[in-house]
Coordinates of C-alpha atoms in Angstrom, one line a residue:
M12 CA -23.9 -2.9 -1.3
T13 CA -21.6 0.4 -0.7
T14 CA -22.1 2.7 1.5
D15 CA -21.7 6.3 0.0
P16 CA -17.9 7.6 0.8
T17 CA -19.3 10.5 2.3
D18 CA -20.9 9.3 5.2
H19 CA -17.6 8.6 6.6
G20 CA -13.7 8.6 6.0
P21 CA -12.1 7.2 3.0
L22 CA -10.7 3.7 2.8
V23 CA -7.2 4.3 1.5
V24 CA -4.4 2.0 0.7
V25 CA -0.7 4.1 0.7
M26 CA 1.0 1.7 -2.1
G27 CA 4.1 1.1 -4.0
V28 CA 7.5 -0.6 -3.5
S29 CA 9.6 -0.9 0.0
G30 CA 11.1 2.3 1.1
S31 CA 8.5 4.1 -1.2
G32 CA 7.2 5.7 2.4
K33 CA 4.1 3.7 2.8
T34 CA 4.2 3.4 6.4
T35 CA 5.5 7.4 7.1
V36 CA 2.8 8.9 4.9
G37 CA 0.2 6.6 5.6
Q38 CA 0.3 7.5 9.5
A39 CA 0.8 11.2 8.8
L40 CA -2.6 10.8 6.0
A41 CA -4.6 8.6 9.0
D42 CA -3.6 11.3 11.7
R43 CA -4.6 14.3 9.7
L44 CA -7.7 12.4 9.0
G45 CA -8.2 11.2 12.3
L46 CA -8.3 7.3 11.2
P47 CA -6.8 4.3 11.8
C48 CA -3.7 3.0 10.3
A49 CA -2.6 -0.2 9.9
D50 CA 0.8 -1.5 8.2
A51 CA 0.2 -4.4 6.1
D52 CA 3.6 -6.1 6.9
S53 CA 2.2 -6.8 10.0
F54 CA -0.4 -8.9 8.2
H55 CA 2.9 -11.5 6.6
S56 CA 2.7 -14.5 7.8
E57 CA 6.4 -15.7 9.4
A58 CA 6.8 -17.8 6.5
S59 CA 6.6 -14.8 4.2
V60 CA 8.6 -12.7 6.8
A61 CA 11.3 -15.4 6.8
K62 CA 10.8 -15.8 3.0
M63 CA 12.0 -12.0 2.3
A64 CA 14.3 -11.6 5.1
S65 CA 16.3 -14.4 3.4
G66 CA 15.9 -12.4 0.6
H67 CA 13.5 -14.4 -1.9
P68 CA 10.2 -12.3 -3.3
L69 CA 7.1 -13.4 -2.6
D70 CA 5.2 -15.1 -4.9
D71 CA 1.1 -15.2 -6.0
D72 CA 0.6 -18.0 -3.7
D73 CA 2.3 -16.5 -0.7
R74 CA 0.9 -13.1 -1.0
A75 CA -2.8 -14.4 -1.7
P76 CA -3.8 -15.1 2.3
W77 CA -2.4 -11.8 2.8
L78 CA -4.0 -9.8 0.5
V79 CA -7.5 -11.0 1.9
T80 CA -6.3 -10.6 5.1
V81 CA -5.4 -7.0 4.3
G82 CA -8.7 -6.8 2.4
A83 CA -11.0 -7.8 5.2
W84 CA -9.2 -5.3 7.7
L85 CA -10.3 -2.3 4.9
A86 CA -13.4 -4.3 4.6
G87 CA -13.9 -4.0 8.5
H88 CA -13.2 -0.5 8.3
A89 CA -15.8 0.2 5.8
D90 CA -18.0 2.5 8.1
S91 CA -15.8 4.5 9.4
G92 CA -12.9 4.7 7.2
A93 CA -9.2 3.7 7.3
V94 CA -5.4 4.0 6.4
V95 CA -3.3 0.9 5.5
G96 CA 0.4 1.0 3.8
C97 CA 0.4 -2.2 1.4
S98 CA 2.3 -2.7 -1.8
A99 CA -0.5 -3.2 -3.9
L100 CA 2.5 -3.9 -6.6
R101 CA -0.1 -5.3 -9.5
R102 CA -3.5 -4.6 -10.8
R103 CA -5.1 -8.6 -9.6
Y104 CA -3.7 -7.6 -6.2
R105 CA -5.6 -4.4 -5.9
D106 CA -9.1 -6.0 -7.0
V107 CA -8.3 -8.4 -4.4
L108 CA -8.3 -5.3 -1.9
R109 CA -11.6 -3.6 -3.8
Q110 CA -13.3 -6.8 -3.9
A111 CA -13.4 -6.6 0.2
A112 CA -13.8 -2.8 0.4
P113 CA -14.9 -1.2 -3.3
D114 CA -14.7 2.1 -1.7
V115 CA -11.0 1.9 -1.8
V116 CA -8.7 4.8 -3.2
F117 CA -4.9 4.3 -3.5
L118 CA -2.4 6.9 -3.1
H119 CA 0.9 5.4 -5.1
L120 CA 4.0 6.6 -4.2
T121 CA 6.7 6.4 -6.6
G122 CA 10.1 7.5 -7.8
D123 CA 14.0 7.1 -8.0
P124 CA 14.9 3.8 -7.5
A125 CA 18.5 5.0 -6.2
V126 CA 16.0 6.8 -3.1
L127 CA 14.5 3.5 -2.7
A128 CA 17.7 1.6 -2.4
A129 CA 19.5 3.4 0.1
R130 CA 16.3 3.9 2.2
V131 CA 15.4 0.4 2.4
A132 CA 19.3 -0.3 2.9
N133 CA 19.4 2.6 5.9
R134 CA 16.1 1.0 7.5
P135 CA 17.3 -0.6 10.6
G136 CA 15.7 -3.8 11.8
H137 CA 13.5 -4.6 9.1
F138 CA 12.9 -7.9 7.5
M139 CA 12.8 -6.4 3.8
P140 CA 16.7 -6.3 2.0
A141 CA 17.0 -4.0 -0.7
S142 CA 18.3 -6.6 -3.1
L143 CA 14.6 -7.3 -3.3
I144 CA 13.7 -3.8 -4.4
E145 CA 14.7 -4.3 -8.2
S146 CA 12.3 -7.6 -8.3
Q147 CA 9.4 -5.4 -6.9
L148 CA 9.9 -2.7 -9.4
S149 CA 9.7 -5.3 -12.5
T150 CA 6.5 -6.6 -11.0
L151 CA 4.9 -2.8 -9.7
E152 CA 2.0 -2.4 -12.7
P153 CA 0.7 1.4 -12.3
L154 CA -2.2 2.2 -11.5
E155 CA -4.8 2.0 -14.7
A156 CA -7.0 4.6 -15.8
D157 CA -10.0 3.1 -14.4
E158 CA -8.7 2.5 -10.8
R159 CA -9.5 5.5 -7.9
G160 CA -6.1 6.8 -7.0
T161 CA -3.3 9.3 -7.1
V162 CA 0.3 9.4 -7.9
L163 CA 2.9 11.1 -6.0
D164 CA 6.7 11.4 -6.0
L165 CA 7.9 9.8 -2.9
G166 CA 10.7 12.6 -2.9
A167 CA 8.2 15.5 -2.0
P168 CA 8.3 16.3 1.9
V169 CA 5.6 14.1 3.9
D170 CA 3.3 17.2 4.8
D171 CA 3.3 17.8 0.8
L172 CA 2.3 14.1 -0.4
V173 CA -0.5 14.2 2.6
S174 CA -1.8 17.6 1.9
A175 CA -1.9 17.2 -2.4
F176 CA -3.7 13.5 -1.5
V177 CA -6.2 15.0 0.8
Q178 CA -7.3 17.9 -1.4
G179 CA -7.5 15.2 -4.5
L180 CA -10.3 13.7 -2.5
G181 CA -12.5 16.6 -2.9

């Protein structure tokens, strides 16, 4: 049984490939709405982080337990609302999140691959190398018409992205 989404803050997944601004926009959105925020990267296993850090993309077997964990985190915040930054690159990955948290809405940050690569290359201390951007872009399945969400250009200022998304929530 789902709860009435007007009884609490929204459950939001800020999605996109690495470097799209999921963490930055997600935190700004959570701050604006007064909601808890998480970065799904913190839910990856040590083995998955090591795999990505060595330049190898994750496969569906790597992602499955991670997506279940992210979905459980969202479900645990269904009564209050929350924001999580999570790549959610494929429809079936988003389906896992929706199965755990049916009221989830997506904010897909998309834009110029050169901007993405530059952002990732200039991110000190992060495990995701810029070399994996191409594999993420080839994996990405945009939101479909029946998926609740908004697509925004990652090149816009963070405050503008947050405002546009909040306005879209109605």
